[in-house]
PDB file of C-alpha atoms in Angstrom:
ATOM      1  CA  LYS A1031      90.242  80.305  64.271  1.00  0.00           C
ATOM      2  CA  GLU A1032      93.194  82.620  63.837  1.00  0.00           C
ATOM      3  CA  ASP A1033      92.324  83.530  60.230  1.00  0.00           C
ATOM      4  CA  CYS A1034      88.752  84.532  61.128  1.00  0.00           C
ATOM      5  CA  LEU A1035      87.598  87.993  62.088  1.00  0.00           C
ATOM      6  CA  TYR A1036      85.303  88.413  65.063  1.00  0.00           C
ATOM      7  CA  TYR A1037      84.025  91.290  67.154  1.00  0.00           C
ATOM      8  CA  ASP A1038      82.823  91.814  70.671  1.00  0.00           C
ATOM      9  CA  PRO A1039      79.478  93.684  70.747  1.00  0.00           C
ATOM     10  CA  ARG A1040      80.377  95.184  74.111  1.00  0.00           C
ATOM     11  CA  LEU A1041      83.298  96.988  72.524  1.00  0.00           C
ATOM     12  CA  LEU A1042      81.086  98.331  69.759  1.00  0.00           C
ATOM     13  CA  VAL A1043      78.520  99.584  72.249  1.00  0.00           C
ATOM     14  CA  PHE A1044      81.246 101.206  74.332  1.00  0.00           C
ATOM     15  CA  GLU A1045      82.600 102.990  71.267  1.00  0.00           C
ATOM     16  CA  PHE A1046      79.099 104.171  70.391  1.00  0.00           C
ATOM     17  CA  MET A1047      78.415 105.432  73.915  1.00  0.00           C
ATOM     18  CA  GLN A1048      81.660 107.378  74.228  1.00  0.00           C
ATOM     19  CA  ASN A1049      81.938 108.406  70.571  1.00  0.00           C
ATOM     20  CA  ILE A1050      85.475 107.085  70.341  1.00  0.00           C
ATOM     21  CA  VAL A1051      87.431 104.461  68.422  1.00  0.00           C
ATOM     22  CA  LEU A1052      89.296 101.996  70.609  1.00  0.00           C
ATOM     23  CA  ARG A1053      92.974 101.549  69.940  1.00  0.00           C
ATOM     24  CA  GLN A1054      94.394  98.135  69.218  1.00  0.00           C
ATOM     25  CA  ALA A1055      96.679  98.323  72.263  1.00  0.00           C
ATOM     26  CA  GLN A1056      93.676  99.082  74.510  1.00  0.00           C
ATOM     27  CA  VAL A1057      91.641  96.166  73.148  1.00  0.00           C
ATOM     28  CA  GLU A1058      94.530  93.717  73.503  1.00  0.00           C
ATOM     29  CA  LEU A1059      95.224  94.875  77.051  1.00  0.00           C
ATOM     30  CA  VAL A1060      91.573  94.515  78.076  1.00  0.00           C
ATOM     31  CA  ARG A1061      91.429  90.989  76.616  1.00  0.00           C
ATOM     32  CA  GLN A1062      94.613  89.984  78.421  1.00  0.00           C
ATOM     33  CA  PHE A1063      93.259  91.162  81.774  1.00  0.00           C
ATOM     34  CA  ARG A1064      89.863  89.592  81.101  1.00  0.00           C
ATOM     35  CA  ASP A1065      91.305  86.196  80.140  1.00  0.00           C
ATOM     36  CA  GLU A1066      93.607  86.244  83.174  1.00  0.00           C
ATOM     37  CA  CYS A1067      90.660  86.925  85.508  1.00  0.00           C
ATOM     38  CA  ILE A1068      88.369  84.339  83.901  1.00  0.00           C
ATOM     39  CA  THR A1069      90.961  81.560  83.988  1.00  0.00           C
ATOM     40  CA  GLY A1070      91.760  82.385  87.614  1.00  0.00           C
ATOM     41  CA  GLY A1071      95.430  83.012  87.029  1.00  0.00           C
ATOM     42  CA  SER A1072      97.852  85.157  88.934  1.00  0.00           C
ATOM     43  CA  SER A1073      97.781  88.920  89.211  1.00  0.00           C
ATOM     44  CA  ARG A1074      98.764  90.999  86.221  1.00  0.00           C
ATOM     45  CA  CYS A1075     100.368  94.445  86.031  1.00  0.00           C
ATOM     46  CA  HIS A1076     100.772  96.596  82.948  1.00  0.00           C
ATOM     47  CA  GLN A1077     102.322 100.020  82.479  1.00  0.00           C
ATOM     48  CA  MET A1078     100.671 102.636  80.272  1.00  0.00           C
ATOM     49  CA  LEU A1079     101.663 106.168  79.440  1.00  0.00           C
ATOM     50  CA  MET A1080      99.711 109.148  80.723  1.00  0.00           C
ATOM     51  CA  GLY A1081      96.717 109.807  78.483  1.00  0.00           C
ATOM     52  CA  ALA A1082      96.561 106.250  77.148  1.00  0.00           C
ATOM     53  CA  GLY A1083      93.137 105.658  78.709  1.00  0.00           C
ATOM     54  CA  LYS A1084      93.808 103.751  81.939  1.00  0.00           C
ATOM     55  CA  THR A1085      91.051 105.394  83.959  1.00  0.00           C
ATOM     56  CA  THR A1086      88.651 106.437  81.213  1.00  0.00           C
ATOM     57  CA  VAL A1087      88.798 103.421  78.864  1.00  0.00           C
ATOM     58  CA  VAL A1088      90.526 100.338  80.261  1.00  0.00           C
ATOM     59  CA  GLY A1089      88.998 100.546  83.738  1.00  0.00           C
ATOM     60  CA  PRO A1090      85.357 100.927  82.598  1.00  0.00           C
ATOM     61  CA  LEU A1091      85.780  98.212  79.952  1.00  0.00           C
ATOM     62  CA  LEU A1092      87.110  95.750  82.527  1.00  0.00           C
ATOM     63  CA  ALA A1093      84.242  96.625  84.866  1.00  0.00           C
ATOM     64  CA  LEU A1094      81.825  96.015  81.976  1.00  0.00           C
ATOM     65  CA  MET A1095      83.259  92.624  81.054  1.00  0.00           C
ATOM     66  CA  LEU A1096      84.055  91.237  84.509  1.00  0.00           C
ATOM     67  CA  GLY A1097      80.890  92.365  86.309  1.00  0.00           C
ATOM     68  CA  ASP A1098      78.879  89.259  85.462  1.00  0.00           C
ATOM     69  CA  GLY A1099      76.961  88.847  88.740  1.00  0.00           C
ATOM     70  CA  LYS A1100      79.291  86.116  90.032  1.00  0.00           C
ATOM     71  CA  ARG A1101      82.254  88.172  91.199  1.00  0.00           C
ATOM     72  CA  LEU A1102      82.556  91.604  92.756  1.00  0.00           C
ATOM     73  CA  VAL A1103      84.512  94.158  90.752  1.00  0.00           C
ATOM     74  CA  THR A1104      86.317  96.660  92.967  1.00  0.00           C
ATOM     75  CA  GLN A1105      88.402  99.530  91.663  1.00  0.00           C
ATOM     76  CA  VAL A1106      90.965 100.971  94.067  1.00  0.00           C
ATOM     77  CA  VAL A1107      92.330 104.386  93.173  1.00  0.00           C
ATOM     78  CA  PRO A1108      94.458 106.925  95.076  1.00  0.00           C
ATOM     79  CA  ARG A1109      92.535 109.380  97.191  1.00  0.00           C
ATOM     80  CA  ALA A1110      93.375 112.237  94.815  1.00  0.00           C
ATOM     81  CA  LEU A1111      91.645 110.384  91.946  1.00  0.00           C
ATOM     82  CA  TRP A1112      88.674 109.067  93.920  1.00  0.00           C
ATOM     83  CA  GLU A1113      86.173 111.772  92.923  1.00  0.00           C
ATOM     84  CA  PHE A1114      87.359 111.722  89.310  1.00  0.00           C
ATOM     85  CA  SER A1115      87.097 107.924  89.052  1.00  0.00           C
ATOM     86  CA  CYS A1116      83.583 107.944  90.520  1.00  0.00           C
ATOM     87  CA  GLY A1117      82.516 110.548  87.957  1.00  0.00           C
ATOM     88  CA  VAL A1118      84.063 108.579  85.093  1.00  0.00           C
ATOM     89  CA  MET A1119      82.343 105.328  86.055  1.00  0.00           C
ATOM     90  CA  ARG A1120      78.964 106.986  86.554  1.00  0.00           C
ATOM     91  CA  SER A1121      79.192 108.776  83.200  1.00  0.00           C
ATOM     92  CA  ARG A1122      80.167 105.569  81.389  1.00  0.00           C
ATOM     93  CA  PHE A1123      77.321 103.470  82.803  1.00  0.00           C
ATOM     94  CA  SER A1124      74.417 105.892  82.943  1.00  0.00           C
ATOM     95  CA  ALA A1125      73.053 105.796  79.376  1.00  0.00           C
ATOM     96  CA  VAL A1126      72.902 102.799  77.033  1.00  0.00           C
ATOM     97  CA  ILE A1127      74.586 100.328  79.378  1.00  0.00           C
ATOM     98  CA  GLN A1128      73.595 100.941  82.975  1.00  0.00           C
ATOM     99  CA  LYS A1129      75.569  99.684  85.923  1.00  0.00           C
ATOM    100  CA  GLN A1130      75.338 100.572  89.575  1.00  0.00           C
ATOM    101  CA  VAL A1131      78.426 102.377  90.887  1.00  0.00           C
ATOM    102  CA  TYR A1132      78.953 102.013  94.639  1.00  0.00           C
ATOM    103  CA  THR A1133      81.482 103.579  96.961  1.00  0.00           C
ATOM    104  CA  PHE A1134      83.186 101.843  99.873  1.00  0.00           C
ATOM    105  CA  GLN A1135      84.117 104.124 102.765  1.00  0.00           C
ATOM    106  CA  TYR A1136      85.380 102.941 106.124  1.00  0.00           C
ATOM    107  CA  ASP A1137      87.376 104.165 109.114  1.00  0.00           C
ATOM    108  CA  ARG A1138      88.525 102.818 112.448  1.00  0.00           C
ATOM    109  CA  PHE A1139      85.632 104.160 114.501  1.00  0.00           C
ATOM    110  CA  LYS A1140      82.904 102.564 112.377  1.00  0.00           C
ATOM    111  CA  PRO A1141      81.990  99.025 113.448  1.00  0.00           C
ATOM    112  CA  PRO A1142      81.018  96.652 110.613  1.00  0.00           C
ATOM    113  CA  ASP A1143      77.306  96.023 110.221  1.00  0.00           C
ATOM    114  CA  GLN A1144      74.948  93.918 108.152  1.00  0.00           C
ATOM    115  CA  ALA A1145      74.096  96.827 105.848  1.00  0.00           C
ATOM    116  CA  MET A1146      77.696  96.929 104.609  1.00  0.00           C
ATOM    117  CA  LEU A1147      77.621  93.242 103.713  1.00  0.00           C
ATOM    118  CA  GLN A1148      74.257  93.546 101.967  1.00  0.00           C
ATOM    119  CA  LYS A1149      75.540  96.506  99.962  1.00  0.00           C
ATOM    120  CA  LEU A1150      78.481  94.495  98.618  1.00  0.00           C
ATOM    121  CA  LEU A1151      76.305  91.451  97.891  1.00  0.00           C
ATOM    122  CA  LYS A1152      73.858  93.666  96.018  1.00  0.00           C
ATOM    123  CA  ALA A1153      76.681  95.185  94.004  1.00  0.00           C
ATOM    124  CA  ARG A1154      77.980  91.725  93.098  1.00  0.00           C
ATOM    125  CA  ALA A1155      74.557  90.402  92.112  1.00  0.00           C
ATOM    126  CA  ALA A1156      73.784  93.467  89.984  1.00  0.00           C
ATOM    127  CA  GLY A1157      77.149  93.331  88.222  1.00  0.00           C
ATOM    128  CA  GLY A1158      78.054  96.752  89.559  1.00  0.00           C
ATOM    129  CA  VAL A1159      81.409  98.211  90.442  1.00  0.00           C
ATOM    130  CA  VAL A1160      82.674  99.344  93.846  1.00  0.00           C
ATOM    131  CA  ILE A1161      85.148 102.223  94.042  1.00  0.00           C
ATOM    132  CA  ALA A1162      87.390 102.636  97.068  1.00  0.00           C
ATOM    133  CA  ASN A1163      90.713 104.158  98.034  1.00  0.00           C
ATOM    134  CA  PRO A1164      93.599 102.218  99.611  1.00  0.00           C
ATOM    135  CA  THR A1165      93.021 103.634 103.100  1.00  0.00           C
ATOM    136  CA  THR A1166      89.466 102.266 103.325  1.00  0.00           C
ATOM    137  CA  ILE A1167      90.463  98.749 102.260  1.00  0.00           C
ATOM    138  CA  LYS A1168      93.418  98.651 104.653  1.00  0.00           C
ATOM    139  CA  SER A1169      91.333 100.150 107.458  1.00  0.00           C
ATOM    140  CA  PHE A1170      88.794  97.369 107.135  1.00  0.00           C
ATOM    141  CA  ALA A1171      91.511  94.702 107.167  1.00  0.00           C
ATOM    142  CA  LEU A1172      93.052  96.276 110.273  1.00  0.00           C
ATOM    143  CA  LYS A1173      89.612  96.494 111.867  1.00  0.00           C
ATOM    144  CA  PHE A1174      89.325  92.727 111.552  1.00  0.00           C
ATOM    145  CA  VAL A1175      92.712  92.284 113.249  1.00  0.00           C
ATOM    146  CA  GLU A1176      91.724  94.722 115.985  1.00  0.00           C
ATOM    147  CA  THR A1177      88.425  92.900 116.564  1.00  0.00           C
ATOM    148  CA  ILE A1178      90.197  89.556 116.904  1.00  0.00           C
ATOM    149  CA  ASN A1179      92.615  91.106 119.392  1.00  0.00           C
ATOM    150  CA  ALA A1180      89.671  92.557 121.331  1.00  0.00           C
ATOM    151  CA  ILE A1181      88.068  89.110 121.504  1.00  0.00           C
ATOM    152  CA  ILE A1182      91.280  87.692 122.976  1.00  0.00           C
ATOM    153  CA  GLU A1183      91.458  90.545 125.509  1.00  0.00           C
ATOM    154  CA  THR A1184      87.817  90.071 126.499  1.00  0.00           C
ATOM    155  CA  ARG A1185      88.222  86.340 127.028  1.00  0.00           C
ATOM    156  CA  SER A1186      91.302  87.021 129.135  1.00  0.00           C
ATOM    157  CA  ALA A1187      89.313  89.527 131.219  1.00  0.00           C
ATOM    158  CA  LEU A1188      86.518  86.981 131.676  1.00  0.00           C
ATOM    159  CA  SER A1189      88.957  84.316 132.839  1.00  0.00           C
ATOM    160  CA  ASP A1190      90.579  86.763 135.272  1.00  0.00           C
ATOM    161  CA  HIS A1191      87.159  87.700 136.592  1.00  0.00           C
ATOM    162  CA  ALA A1192      86.266  84.042 137.082  1.00  0.00           C
ATOM    163  CA  GLU A1193      89.516  83.305 138.935  1.00  0.00           C
ATOM    164  CA  ASN A1194      90.146  86.500 140.916  1.00  0.00           C
ATOM    165  CA  GLY A1195      86.713  88.102 140.989  1.00  0.00           C
ATOM    166  CA  SER A1196      87.840  91.124 138.944  1.00  0.00           C
ATOM    167  CA  GLY A1197      88.169  91.575 135.232  1.00  0.00           C
ATOM    168  CA  THR A1198      89.216  95.177 134.935  1.00  0.00           C
ATOM    169  CA  THR A1199      92.741  94.618 133.582  1.00  0.00           C
ATOM    170  CA  ARG A1200      92.091  95.613 129.973  1.00  0.00           C
ATOM    171  CA  SER A1201      94.547  97.648 127.968  1.00  0.00           C
ATOM    172  CA  PHE A1202      91.995  99.573 125.884  1.00  0.00           C
ATOM    173  CA  SER A1203      88.309 100.362 125.673  1.00  0.00           C
ATOM    174  CA  LEU A1204      86.400  97.376 124.368  1.00  0.00           C
ATOM    175  CA  LEU A1205      83.090  99.159 124.084  1.00  0.00           C
ATOM    176  CA  ALA A1206      84.647 101.712 121.750  1.00  0.00           C
ATOM    177  CA  LEU A1207      85.159  98.908 119.243  1.00  0.00           C
ATOM    178  CA  ILE A1208      81.461  98.070 119.154  1.00  0.00           C
ATOM    179  CA  GLY A1209      80.302 101.665 118.920  1.00  0.00           C
ATOM    180  CA  ARG A1210      79.153 102.232 122.513  1.00  0.00           C
ATOM    181  CA  ALA A1211      80.064 104.616 125.282  1.00  0.00           C
ATOM    182  CA  LYS A1212      83.301 104.659 127.222  1.00  0.00           C
ATOM    183  CA  ASP A1213      84.266 101.491 129.053  1.00  0.00           C
ATOM    184  CA  THR A1214      83.530 101.169 132.769  1.00  0.00           C
ATOM    185  CA  VAL A1215      84.238  98.575 135.414  1.00  0.00           C
ATOM    186  CA  GLY A1216      80.725  97.201 135.600  1.00  0.00           C
ATOM    187  CA  ASP A1217      80.309  96.405 131.880  1.00  0.00           C
ATOM    188  CA  ASN A1218      78.756  93.125 130.840  1.00  0.00           C
ATOM    189  CA  LEU A1219      81.753  91.404 129.284  1.00  0.00           C
ATOM    190  CA  GLN A1220      79.648  88.531 127.981  1.00  0.00           C
ATOM    191  CA  HIS A1221      77.590  90.951 125.911  1.00  0.00           C
ATOM    192  CA  VAL A1222      80.767  92.673 124.693  1.00  0.00           C
ATOM    193  CA  LEU A1223      82.269  89.330 123.687  1.00  0.00           C
ATOM    194  CA  LYS A1224      79.132  88.303 121.814  1.00  0.00           C
ATOM    195  CA  THR A1225      79.033  91.607 119.920  1.00  0.00           C
ATOM    196  CA  LEU A1226      82.713  91.340 119.000  1.00  0.00           C
ATOM    197  CA  GLN A1227      82.226  87.802 117.723  1.00  0.00           C
ATOM    198  CA  GLN A1228      79.339  88.959 115.538  1.00  0.00           C
ATOM    199  CA  GLN A1229      81.507  91.727 114.129  1.00  0.00           C
ATOM    200  CA  ALA A1230      84.322  89.259 113.429  1.00  0.00           C
ATOM    201  CA  THR A1231      81.886  87.028 111.543  1.00  0.00           C
ATOM    202  CA  LEU A1232      80.734  89.976 109.443  1.00  0.00           C
ATOM    203  CA  CYS A1233      84.345  90.905 108.722  1.00  0.00           C
ATOM    204  CA  THR A1234      85.139  87.408 107.456  1.00  0.00           C
ATOM    205  CA  GLN A1235      82.064  87.433 105.204  1.00  0.00           C
ATOM    206  CA  ILE A1236      82.914  90.847 103.758  1.00  0.00           C
ATOM    207  CA  LEU A1237      86.559  89.918 103.236  1.00  0.00           C
ATOM    208  CA  ASP A1238      85.430  86.726 101.497  1.00  0.00           C
ATOM    209  CA  VAL A1239      83.362  88.806  99.057  1.00  0.00           C
ATOM    210  CA  PHE A1240      86.471  90.847  98.234  1.00  0.00           C
ATOM    211  CA  ARG A1241      88.679  87.745  98.055  1.00  0.00           C
ATOM    212  CA  THR A1242      86.476  85.975  95.515  1.00  0.00           C
ATOM    213  CA  GLY A1243      86.111  89.116  93.398  1.00  0.00           C
ATOM    214  CA  THR A1244      88.344  91.118  91.094  1.00  0.00           C
ATOM    215  CA  LEU A1245      90.447  94.047  92.246  1.00  0.00           C
ATOM    216  CA  LEU A1246      91.433  96.722  89.742  1.00  0.00           C
ATOM    217  CA  LEU A1247      94.299  98.908  90.952  1.00  0.00           C
ATOM    218  CA  ASP A1248      94.743 102.255  89.241  1.00  0.00           C
ATOM    219  CA  GLU A1249      98.128 103.960  89.690  1.00  0.00           C
ATOM    220  CA  VAL A1250      99.531 100.810  91.260  1.00  0.00           C
ATOM    221  CA  ASP A1251     102.911 102.449  91.884  1.00  0.00           C
ATOM    222  CA  LEU A1252     101.225 104.803  94.370  1.00  0.00           C
ATOM    223  CA  VAL A1253      98.720 102.350  95.816  1.00  0.00           C
ATOM    224  CA  LEU A1254     101.366  99.714  96.629  1.00  0.00           C
ATOM    225  CA  HIS A1255     104.297 101.999  97.381  1.00  0.00           C
ATOM    226  CA  PRO A1256     106.365 100.250 100.109  1.00  0.00           C
ATOM    227  CA  LEU A1257     107.087 103.485 101.989  1.00  0.00           C
ATOM    228  CA  LYS A1258     104.003 105.638 101.394  1.00  0.00           C
ATOM    229  CA  SER A1259     101.127 103.142 101.362  1.00  0.00           C
ATOM    230  CA  GLU A1260     101.533 101.503 104.782  1.00  0.00           C
ATOM    231  CA  LEU A1261      98.747 102.084 107.304  1.00  0.00           C
ATOM    232  CA  ASN A1262      99.407 101.533 111.022  1.00  0.00           C
ATOM    233  CA  TRP A1263      96.985 101.586 113.940  1.00  0.00           C
ATOM    234  CA  PRO A1264      98.273 101.956 117.515  1.00  0.00           C
ATOM    235  CA  MET A1265      96.908  99.309 119.871  1.00  0.00           C
ATOM    236  CA  GLY A1266      97.347  98.299 123.478  1.00  0.00           C
ATOM    237  CA  ALA A1267      98.440 100.256 126.519  1.00  0.00           C
ATOM    238  CA  LYS A1268     100.302 103.532 126.122  1.00  0.00           C
ATOM    239  CA  ASP A1269     103.930 103.239 127.222  1.00  0.00           C
ATOM    240  CA  PRO A1270     106.277 106.231 127.495  1.00  0.00           C
ATOM    241  CA  LEU A1271     109.060 106.481 124.965  1.00  0.00           C
ATOM    242  CA  ASP A1272     112.616 105.773 125.956  1.00  0.00           C
ATOM    243  CA  PHE A1273     114.253 108.534 128.050  1.00  0.00           C
ATOM    244  CA  THR A1274     111.026 110.563 128.117  1.00  0.00           C
ATOM    245  CA  THR A1275     110.334 109.793 131.802  1.00  0.00           C
ATOM    246  CA  ALA A1276     113.704 111.145 132.932  1.00  0.00           C
ATOM    247  CA  THR A1277     113.306 114.215 130.717  1.00  0.00           C
ATOM    248  CA  GLN A1278     109.874 114.963 132.155  1.00  0.00           C
ATOM    249  CA  SER A1279     111.124 114.598 135.718  1.00  0.00           C
ATOM    250  CA  ARG A1280     114.031 116.982 135.045  1.00  0.00           C
ATOM    251  CA  HIS A1281     111.618 119.423 133.450  1.00  0.00           C
ATOM    252  CA  ARG A1282     109.379 119.308 136.533  1.00  0.00           C
ATOM    253  CA  ASN A1283     112.384 119.806 138.834  1.00  0.00           C
ATOM    254  CA  SER A1284     113.569 122.788 136.823  1.00  0.00           C
ATOM    255  CA  ASN A1285     110.098 124.308 136.973  1.00  0.00           C
ATOM    256  CA  ASN A1286     109.933 123.760 140.711  1.00  0.00           C
ATOM    257  CA  ASN A1287     113.379 125.311 141.213  1.00  0.00           C
ATOM    258  CA  SER A1288     112.482 128.337 139.088  1.00  0.00           C
ATOM    259  CA  SER A1289     109.225 128.861 140.981  1.00  0.00           C
ATOM    260  CA  SER A1290     110.963 128.572 144.381  1.00  0.00           C
ATOM    261  CA  SER A1291     113.689 131.026 143.343  1.00  0.00           C
ATOM    262  CA  SER A1292     111.118 133.536 142.127  1.00  0.00           C
ATOM    263  CA  ASN A1293     109.238 133.201 145.417  1.00  0.00           C
ATOM    264  CA  SER A1294     112.453 133.818 147.379  1.00  0.00           C
ATOM    265  CA  ARG A1295     113.143 136.953 145.353  1.00  0.00           C
ATOM    266  CA  LYS A1296     109.674 138.240 146.048  1.00  0.00           C
ATOM    267  CA  SER A1297     110.080 137.615 149.766  1.00  0.00           C
ATOM    268  CA  ARG A1298     113.388 139.497 149.779  1.00  0.00           C
ATOM    269  CA  LYS A1299     111.860 142.454 147.999  1.00  0.00           C
ATOM    270  CA  SER A1300     108.963 142.560 150.437  1.00  0.00           C
ATOM    271  CA  SER A1301     111.351 142.427 153.390  1.00  0.00           C
TER     272      SER A1301
END
């Protein structure tokens, strides 16, 4: 009822742990985010002034309330705040209320494995929180796209090999995607295709864990900046830029002319 007073014991415990008194604006904001996540509504964005407790109060409270063992709570922060956010979360959940704080790190040259999936499932089951930066999340999404493209290229190479007896027309190293040595002509493409398909399956399972969870974005204006937050990976064969071929040929000709003229001068001096 509206005329009744009630309290959330989690808020009282949080105040006791941190030796603070929560502000009314902080409590209302946490409840709004919590209700929006529980009801499965749309995304929500709120602006707070510097020093209002976004990283030290609101973020840990949301991780405490939303980490119920059914959904994965992931906090994405800019790279400059990654170490600070990890320290804040570990300090908040290391005494009275204990939660596991995991980190998610990924780059292009690391193929997905089963250990990564088990780590995220363990974090979800334990009600923990995963901290990542925008580059790692986008790198993993691009890795999935790159793996799918590699599967298409491998199938095309297999069909060319079946028709023409050669399957060497590949625009990039396929074995580099699965963490093996440099590609050669005599590679077993069937084994490469099977490994890529396994990696694609792992990617879909990991992305599904993120999709069914909750994503907390700190400093959203930096994380989702349309000009500064985009991550691009070059793929495919390397083609020269426009007008670079003619420039290189002129540069070679000028070098050849200068070397021939210097040789002629030397011959004249010797004569």
